Coordinates of C-alpha atoms and ligand atoms in Angstrom, one line a residue:
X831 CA -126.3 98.4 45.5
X832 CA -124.1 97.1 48.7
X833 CA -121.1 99.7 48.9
X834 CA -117.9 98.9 46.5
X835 CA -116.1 96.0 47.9
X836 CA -112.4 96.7 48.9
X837 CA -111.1 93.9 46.9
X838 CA -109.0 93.5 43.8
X839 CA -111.0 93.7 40.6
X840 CA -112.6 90.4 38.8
X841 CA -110.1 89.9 36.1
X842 CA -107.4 90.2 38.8
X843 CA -108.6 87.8 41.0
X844 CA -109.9 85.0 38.3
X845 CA -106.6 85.0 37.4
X846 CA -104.4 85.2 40.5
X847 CA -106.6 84.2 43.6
X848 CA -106.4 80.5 44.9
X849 CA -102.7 79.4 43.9
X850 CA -100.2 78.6 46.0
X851 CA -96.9 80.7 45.5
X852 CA -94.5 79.5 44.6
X853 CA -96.3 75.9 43.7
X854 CA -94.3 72.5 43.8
X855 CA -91.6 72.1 41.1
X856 CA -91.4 76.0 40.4
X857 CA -94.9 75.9 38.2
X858 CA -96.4 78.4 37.4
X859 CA -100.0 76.4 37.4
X860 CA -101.8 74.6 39.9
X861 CA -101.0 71.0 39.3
X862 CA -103.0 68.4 38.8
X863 CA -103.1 66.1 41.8
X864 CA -103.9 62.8 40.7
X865 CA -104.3 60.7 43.5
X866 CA -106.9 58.4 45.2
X867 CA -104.9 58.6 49.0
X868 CA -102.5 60.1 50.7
X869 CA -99.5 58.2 52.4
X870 CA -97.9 58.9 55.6
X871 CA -94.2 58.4 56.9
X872 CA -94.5 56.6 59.7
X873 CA -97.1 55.2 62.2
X874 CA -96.4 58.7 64.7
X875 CA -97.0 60.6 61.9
X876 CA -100.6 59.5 60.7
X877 CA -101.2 59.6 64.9
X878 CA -100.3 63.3 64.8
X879 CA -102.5 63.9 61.7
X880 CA -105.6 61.9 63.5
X881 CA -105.4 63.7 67.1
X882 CA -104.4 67.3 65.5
X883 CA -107.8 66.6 63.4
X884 CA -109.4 65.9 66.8
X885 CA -108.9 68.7 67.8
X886 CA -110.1 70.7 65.0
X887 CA -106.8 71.7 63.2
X888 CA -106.2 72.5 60.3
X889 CA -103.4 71.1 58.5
X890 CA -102.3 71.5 55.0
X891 CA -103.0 67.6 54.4
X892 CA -105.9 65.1 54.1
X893 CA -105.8 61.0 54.0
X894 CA -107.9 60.1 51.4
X895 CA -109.3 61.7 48.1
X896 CA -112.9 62.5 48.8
X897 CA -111.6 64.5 51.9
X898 CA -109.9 66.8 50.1
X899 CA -107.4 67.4 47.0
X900 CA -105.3 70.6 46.6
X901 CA -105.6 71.0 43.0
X902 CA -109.8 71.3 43.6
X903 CA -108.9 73.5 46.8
X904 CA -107.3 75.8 45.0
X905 CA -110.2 76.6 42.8
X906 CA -112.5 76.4 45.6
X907 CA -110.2 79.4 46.8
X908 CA -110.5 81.4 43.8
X909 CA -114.5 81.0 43.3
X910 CA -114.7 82.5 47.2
X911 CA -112.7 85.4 46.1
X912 CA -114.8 85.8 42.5
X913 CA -118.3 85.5 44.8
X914 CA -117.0 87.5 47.9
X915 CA -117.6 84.6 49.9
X916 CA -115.9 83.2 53.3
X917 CA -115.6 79.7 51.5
X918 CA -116.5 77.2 48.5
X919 CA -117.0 73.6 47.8
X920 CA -116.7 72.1 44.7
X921 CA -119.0 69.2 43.7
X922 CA -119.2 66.9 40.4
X923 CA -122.6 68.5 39.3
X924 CA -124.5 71.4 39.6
X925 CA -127.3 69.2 40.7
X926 CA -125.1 67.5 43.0
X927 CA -124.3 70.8 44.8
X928 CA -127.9 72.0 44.9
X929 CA -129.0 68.3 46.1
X930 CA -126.2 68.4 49.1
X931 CA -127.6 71.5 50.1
X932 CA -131.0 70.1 50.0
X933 CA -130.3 67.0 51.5
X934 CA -128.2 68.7 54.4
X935 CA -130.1 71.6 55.6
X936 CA -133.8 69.7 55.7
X937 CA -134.7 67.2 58.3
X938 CA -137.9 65.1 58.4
X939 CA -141.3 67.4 58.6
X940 CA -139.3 70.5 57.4
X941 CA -140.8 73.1 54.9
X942 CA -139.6 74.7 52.1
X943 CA -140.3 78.1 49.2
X944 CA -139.1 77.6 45.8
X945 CA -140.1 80.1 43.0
X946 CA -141.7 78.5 40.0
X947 CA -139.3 79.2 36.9
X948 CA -136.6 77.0 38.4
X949 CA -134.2 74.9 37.0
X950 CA -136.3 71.7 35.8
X951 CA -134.6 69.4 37.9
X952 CA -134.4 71.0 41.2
X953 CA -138.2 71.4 41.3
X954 CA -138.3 68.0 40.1
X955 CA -136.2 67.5 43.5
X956 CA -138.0 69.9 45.5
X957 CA -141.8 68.6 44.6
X958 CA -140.9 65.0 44.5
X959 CA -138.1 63.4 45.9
X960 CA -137.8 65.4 49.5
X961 CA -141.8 64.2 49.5
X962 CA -140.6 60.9 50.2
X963 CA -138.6 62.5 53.0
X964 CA -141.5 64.4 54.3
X965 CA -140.4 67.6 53.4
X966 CA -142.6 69.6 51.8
X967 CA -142.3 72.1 49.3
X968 CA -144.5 75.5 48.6
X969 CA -144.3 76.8 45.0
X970 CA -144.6 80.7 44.6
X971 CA -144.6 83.0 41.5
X972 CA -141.4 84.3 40.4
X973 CA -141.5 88.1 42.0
X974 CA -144.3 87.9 44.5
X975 CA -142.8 88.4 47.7
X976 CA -146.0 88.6 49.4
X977 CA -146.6 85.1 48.2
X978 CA -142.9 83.9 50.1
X979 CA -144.1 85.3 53.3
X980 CA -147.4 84.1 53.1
X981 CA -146.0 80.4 52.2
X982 CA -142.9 81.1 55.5
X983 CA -144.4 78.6 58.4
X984 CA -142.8 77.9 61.8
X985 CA -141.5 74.6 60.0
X986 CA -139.6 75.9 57.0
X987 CA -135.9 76.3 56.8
X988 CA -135.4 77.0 53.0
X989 CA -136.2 79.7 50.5
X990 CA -134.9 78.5 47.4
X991 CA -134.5 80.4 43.7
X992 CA -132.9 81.2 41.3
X993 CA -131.5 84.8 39.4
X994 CA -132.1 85.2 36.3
X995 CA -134.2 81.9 35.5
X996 CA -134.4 79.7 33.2
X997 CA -135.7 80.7 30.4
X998 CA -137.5 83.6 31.0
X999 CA -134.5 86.0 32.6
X1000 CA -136.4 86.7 35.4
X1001 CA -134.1 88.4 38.0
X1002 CA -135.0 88.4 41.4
X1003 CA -134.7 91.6 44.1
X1004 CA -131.7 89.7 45.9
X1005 CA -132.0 92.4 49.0
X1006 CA -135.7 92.1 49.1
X1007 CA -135.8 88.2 49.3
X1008 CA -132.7 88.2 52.0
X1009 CA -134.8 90.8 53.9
X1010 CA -137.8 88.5 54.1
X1011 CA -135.3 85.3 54.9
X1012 CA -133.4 87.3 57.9
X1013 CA -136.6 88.9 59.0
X1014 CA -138.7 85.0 59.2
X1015 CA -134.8 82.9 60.1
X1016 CA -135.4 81.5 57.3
X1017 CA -131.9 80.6 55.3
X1018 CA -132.2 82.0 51.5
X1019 CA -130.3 80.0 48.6
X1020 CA -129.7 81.3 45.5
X1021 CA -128.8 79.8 42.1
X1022 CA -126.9 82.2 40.4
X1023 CA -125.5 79.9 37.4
X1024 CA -126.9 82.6 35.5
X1025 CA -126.0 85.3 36.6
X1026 CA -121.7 84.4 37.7
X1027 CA -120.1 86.2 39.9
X1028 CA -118.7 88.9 37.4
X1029 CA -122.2 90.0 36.8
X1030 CA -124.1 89.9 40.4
X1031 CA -122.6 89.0 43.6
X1032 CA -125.9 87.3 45.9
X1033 CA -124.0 87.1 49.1
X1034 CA -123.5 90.9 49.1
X1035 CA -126.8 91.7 49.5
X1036 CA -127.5 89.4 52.1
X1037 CA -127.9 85.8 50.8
X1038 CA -127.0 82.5 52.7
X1039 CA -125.7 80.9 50.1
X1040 CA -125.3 80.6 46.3
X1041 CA -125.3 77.8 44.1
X1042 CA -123.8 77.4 40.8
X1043 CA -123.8 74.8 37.9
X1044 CA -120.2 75.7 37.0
X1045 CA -120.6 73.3 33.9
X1046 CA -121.7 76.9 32.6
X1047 CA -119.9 80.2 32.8
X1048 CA -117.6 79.2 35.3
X1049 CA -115.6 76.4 33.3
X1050 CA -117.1 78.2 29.9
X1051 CA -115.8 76.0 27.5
X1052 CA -118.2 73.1 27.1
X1053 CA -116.0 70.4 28.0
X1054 CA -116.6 69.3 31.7
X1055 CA -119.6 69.0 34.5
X1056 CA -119.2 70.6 38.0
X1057 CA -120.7 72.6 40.6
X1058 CA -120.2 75.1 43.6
X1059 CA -121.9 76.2 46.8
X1060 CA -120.4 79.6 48.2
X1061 CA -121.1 80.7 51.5
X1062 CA -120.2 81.4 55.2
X1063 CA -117.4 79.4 56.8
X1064 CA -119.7 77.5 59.2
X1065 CA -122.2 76.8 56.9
X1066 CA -119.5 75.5 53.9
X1067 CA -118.0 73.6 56.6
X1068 CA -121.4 71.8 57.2
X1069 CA -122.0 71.4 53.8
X1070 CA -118.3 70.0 53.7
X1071 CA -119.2 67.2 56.4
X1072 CA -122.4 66.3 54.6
X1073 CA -120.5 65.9 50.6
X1074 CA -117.7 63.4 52.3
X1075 CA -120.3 61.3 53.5
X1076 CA -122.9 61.5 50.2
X1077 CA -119.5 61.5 48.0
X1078 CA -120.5 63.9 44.8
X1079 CA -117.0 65.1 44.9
X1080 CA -114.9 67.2 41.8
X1081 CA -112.5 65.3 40.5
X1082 CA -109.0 66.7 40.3
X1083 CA -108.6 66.4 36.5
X1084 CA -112.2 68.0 36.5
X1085 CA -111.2 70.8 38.6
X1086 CA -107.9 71.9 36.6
X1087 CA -110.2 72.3 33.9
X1088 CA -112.3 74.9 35.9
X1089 CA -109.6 76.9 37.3
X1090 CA -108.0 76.8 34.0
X1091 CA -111.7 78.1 32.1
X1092 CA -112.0 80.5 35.4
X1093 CA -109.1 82.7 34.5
X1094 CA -110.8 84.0 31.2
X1095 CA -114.4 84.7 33.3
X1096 CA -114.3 88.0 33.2
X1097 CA -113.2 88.3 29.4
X1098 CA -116.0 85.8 28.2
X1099 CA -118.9 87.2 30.6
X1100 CA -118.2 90.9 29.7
X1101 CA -118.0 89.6 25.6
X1102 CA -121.3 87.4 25.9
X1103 CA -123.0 90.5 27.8
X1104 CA -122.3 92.5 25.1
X1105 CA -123.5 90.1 22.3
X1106 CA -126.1 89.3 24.5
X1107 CA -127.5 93.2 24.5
X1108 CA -126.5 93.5 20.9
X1109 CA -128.5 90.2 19.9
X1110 CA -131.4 91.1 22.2
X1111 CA -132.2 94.5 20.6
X1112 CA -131.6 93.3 17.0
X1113 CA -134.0 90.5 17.6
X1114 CA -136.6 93.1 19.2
X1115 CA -136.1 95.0 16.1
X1116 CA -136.9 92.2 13.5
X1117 CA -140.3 91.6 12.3
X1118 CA -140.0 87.6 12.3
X1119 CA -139.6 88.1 16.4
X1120 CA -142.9 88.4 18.5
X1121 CA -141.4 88.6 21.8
X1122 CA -137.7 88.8 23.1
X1123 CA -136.8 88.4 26.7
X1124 CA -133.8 89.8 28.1
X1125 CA -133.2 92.0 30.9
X1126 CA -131.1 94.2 29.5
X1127 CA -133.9 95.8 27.3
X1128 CA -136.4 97.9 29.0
X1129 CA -139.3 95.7 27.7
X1130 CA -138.4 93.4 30.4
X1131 CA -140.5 92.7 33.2
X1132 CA -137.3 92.9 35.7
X1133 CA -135.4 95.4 33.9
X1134 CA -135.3 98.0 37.0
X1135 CA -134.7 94.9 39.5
X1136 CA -131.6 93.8 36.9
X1137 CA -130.5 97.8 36.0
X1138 CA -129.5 98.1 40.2
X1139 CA -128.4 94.8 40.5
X1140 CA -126.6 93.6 37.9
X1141 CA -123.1 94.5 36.4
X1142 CA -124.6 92.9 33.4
X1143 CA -127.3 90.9 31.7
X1144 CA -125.4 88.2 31.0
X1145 CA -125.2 85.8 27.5
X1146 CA -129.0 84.4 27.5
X1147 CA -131.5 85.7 24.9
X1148 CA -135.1 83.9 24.7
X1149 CA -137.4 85.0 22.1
X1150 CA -140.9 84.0 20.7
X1151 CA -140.5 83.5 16.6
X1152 CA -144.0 84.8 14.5
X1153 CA -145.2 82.0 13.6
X1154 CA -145.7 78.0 15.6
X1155 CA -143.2 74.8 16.7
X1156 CA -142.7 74.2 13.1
X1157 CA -141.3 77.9 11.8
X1158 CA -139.2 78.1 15.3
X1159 CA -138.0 74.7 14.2
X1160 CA -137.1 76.0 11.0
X1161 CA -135.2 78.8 12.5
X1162 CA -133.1 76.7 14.6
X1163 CA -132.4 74.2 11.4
X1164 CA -131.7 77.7 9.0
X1165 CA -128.8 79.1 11.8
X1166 CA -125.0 78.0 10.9
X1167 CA -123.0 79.2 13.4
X1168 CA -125.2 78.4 16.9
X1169 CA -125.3 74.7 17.3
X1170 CA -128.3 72.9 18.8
X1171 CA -127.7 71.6 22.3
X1172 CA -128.8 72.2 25.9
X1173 CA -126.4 74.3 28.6
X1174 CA -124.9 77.9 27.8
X1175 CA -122.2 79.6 29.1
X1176 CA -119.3 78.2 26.8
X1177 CA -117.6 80.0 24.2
X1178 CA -119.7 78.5 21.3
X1179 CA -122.9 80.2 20.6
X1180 CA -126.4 77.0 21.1
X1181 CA -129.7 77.2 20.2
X1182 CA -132.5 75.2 21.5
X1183 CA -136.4 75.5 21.6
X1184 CA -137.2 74.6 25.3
X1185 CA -140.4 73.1 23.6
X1186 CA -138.1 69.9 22.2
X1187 CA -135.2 69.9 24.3
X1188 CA -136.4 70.5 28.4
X1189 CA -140.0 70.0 27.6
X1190 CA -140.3 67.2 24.9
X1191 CA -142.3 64.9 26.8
X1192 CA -145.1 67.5 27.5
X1193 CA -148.3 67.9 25.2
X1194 CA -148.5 71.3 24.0
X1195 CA -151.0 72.6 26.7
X1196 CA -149.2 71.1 29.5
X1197 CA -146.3 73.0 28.1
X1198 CA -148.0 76.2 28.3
X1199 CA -149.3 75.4 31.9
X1200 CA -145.7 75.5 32.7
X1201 CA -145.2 78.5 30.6
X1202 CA -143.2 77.0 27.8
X1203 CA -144.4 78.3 24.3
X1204 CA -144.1 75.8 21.3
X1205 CA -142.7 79.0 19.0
X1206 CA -139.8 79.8 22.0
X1207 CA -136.3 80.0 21.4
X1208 CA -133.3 80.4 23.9
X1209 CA -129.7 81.3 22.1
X1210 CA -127.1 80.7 24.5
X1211 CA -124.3 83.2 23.1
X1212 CA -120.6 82.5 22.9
X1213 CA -117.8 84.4 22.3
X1214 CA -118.2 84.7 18.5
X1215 CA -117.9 88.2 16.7
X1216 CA -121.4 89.6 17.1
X1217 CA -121.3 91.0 13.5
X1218 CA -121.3 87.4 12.6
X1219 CA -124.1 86.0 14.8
X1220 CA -126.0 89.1 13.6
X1221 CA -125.8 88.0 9.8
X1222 CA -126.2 84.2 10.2
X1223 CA -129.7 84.9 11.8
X1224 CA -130.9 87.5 9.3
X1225 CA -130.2 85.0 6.7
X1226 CA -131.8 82.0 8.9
X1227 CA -134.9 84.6 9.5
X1228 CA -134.8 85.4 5.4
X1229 CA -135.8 80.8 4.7
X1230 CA -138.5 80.3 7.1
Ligands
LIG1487 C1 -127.4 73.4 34.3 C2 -128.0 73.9 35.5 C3 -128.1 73.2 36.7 C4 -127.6 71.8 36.8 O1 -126.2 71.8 36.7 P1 -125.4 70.5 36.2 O2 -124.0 70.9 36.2 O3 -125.9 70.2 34.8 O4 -125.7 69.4 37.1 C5 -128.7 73.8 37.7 N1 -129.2 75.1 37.7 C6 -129.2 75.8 36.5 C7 -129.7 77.2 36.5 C8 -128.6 75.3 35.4 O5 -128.5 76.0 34.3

């Protein structure tokens, strides 16, 4: 565990950190800045704007919208206080964060580590797009860090992975892979979408940069798309350069939302860890489950790795049901409260079986040579009284 950051607590800062005081017209909220451009008063004053920007200062104004907008720079201001980080960018995606990053740290012949388990997409990414670039990319098992130095050549720049994965839970030892990425000069990226910064903090044990789909946790409520890179100020300010030119920039409607969903982070996280712990042990304890992943319980292969880690195991639960496809299927169709859909993180409870929703396309033993079990289930949890998720499975698990 790094030592205990001087800073104010989580709840503190989600709510307060990033606004301006006192904000135009008296508000008490950050306003929403609609606007495409910015104007300015004369032709001396957009000629003091252009040479003060020569020269690398930093005033409190911009010229046009996808250089900046204060409503999404106040949220970028409170996600670097929530991650401990120097600075944040905001991006329309979570994939268009992670494909910035991508895009802007690898040149032409580079190399790069991912660990298998990732986020569908960015291996997708990884594997096949940045071939076309020739960058290449070396796949290695989730926990051997034997296997990342051994793939580490003179030409790679990136290790890239994830904490806990998708849908598994596997959590990696964050100082252990920041070791190996100091040690080789070899920048480490995180994504930490599952994991938000109120229950691990990457960058504090050593970590370039972390990544998040804030379409998750962050905004919580289901109802927008964004993402986040967090990081040093040279390196954000790189990354800053590269998103006005490629243009995957939050909107400012988009980003009210998220500062608005980011003052309750602490409150949801800390309720869907709970249910999360409660869920995982009562489905370890039923007799219709064959496997439960979570790394809260002790049965998990990164339980230790998550116990020194984490603050908390977050809302995920992924279990195997007794039985094929067909009964998990029925499981999923026997539930009231979770509703089927992909993402987690919101306040409403989903249920999916990776098997039809990530991995439809895929026979079932192509499935299983990416590890995806036909009888798998993944229950995002909400907010909802536990007591109540409880009960609506027992009776789902009672009809199939
Ligand atoms: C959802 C997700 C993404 C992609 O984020 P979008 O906001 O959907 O683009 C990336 N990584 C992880 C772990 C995710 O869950």
């Amino acid at each position: 565990m790094p030592k205990k950051e001087n800073r104010p607590g989580p709840s503190t800062q989600a709510v307060h950190a990033g606004g301006a005081r006192p904000q135009p017209y008296h508000a008490l909220t950050t306003p929403i800045v609609q606007t495409a451009t910015y104007t300015f008063a004369d032709t001396a004053d957009l000629s003091d704007f252009m040479e003060e920007r020569m020269w690398g200062g930093s005033r409190q104004r911009t010229e046009y919208g996808r250089y900046g907008n204060p409503t999404v720079s106040a949220v970028e201001a409170k996600l670097a206080a929530l991650e401990g980080a120097e600075e944040a960018l905001l991006f329309a995606s979570g994939m268009a964060a992670m494909t910035t990053v991508l895009l802007s740290l690898l040149s032409s012949g580079a190399h790069l580590v991912i660990t298998d388990d990732a986020y569908r997409r960015t291996r997708q990414f990884c594997l096949n797009f940045l071939k076309r670039f020739a960058i290449e990319a070396t796949v290695v098992p989730m926990g051997d860090y034997a296997g990342v130095e051994a793939a580490i050549r003179p030409s790679t720049r990136l290790i890239v992975s994830e904490s806990p994965t998708n849908p598994y839970l596997r959590v990696l030892d964050l100082p252990r892979l920041a070791e190996i990425g100091r040690r080789r000069q070899v920048k480490t990226v995180i994504d930490s979408t599952f994991g938000t910064p109120i229950n691990q903090r990457p960058l504090a044990h050593g970590i370039d940069l972390v990544i998040h789909s804030a379409t998750k946790y962050l905004g919580g409520h289901n109802d927008l798309l964004a993402g986040v890179v967090c990081g040093s100020g040279a390196l954000i300010a790189h990354l800053r350069q590269q998103l006005w030119m490629l243009g995957p920039v939050c909107d400012p409607q988009n980003a009210f939302l998220l500062g608005r969903g980011l003052k309750t982070l602490a409150l949801r996280v800390n309720r869907q860890n709970e249910n999360g712990l409660r869920i995982a042990r009562f489905l370890e304890g039923h007799p219709k489950v064959a496997r439960v992943w979570y790394p809260g319980l002790p049965s998990h292969p990164d339980h230790a790795v998550a116990a020194t880690q984490m603050d908390g195991f977050g809302g995920v639960v992924t279990f195997e049901v007794r039985g094929d496809l067909e009964t998990a299927s029925r499981l999923i169709d026997a539930v009231r409260l979770p509703l089927i859909a992909p993402s987690l993180g919101g306040v409403e409870t989903l249920i999916e079986q990776p098997a039809l929703m990530s991995y439809y396309e895929l026979s079932t033993e192509e499935r299983l040579q990416v590890g995806i079990k036909d009888n798998l289930v993944r229950l995002a949890l909400g907010i909802e009284d536990v007591e109540d998720l409880m009960a609506d499975l027992e009776q789902a698990f009672d009809r199939i």
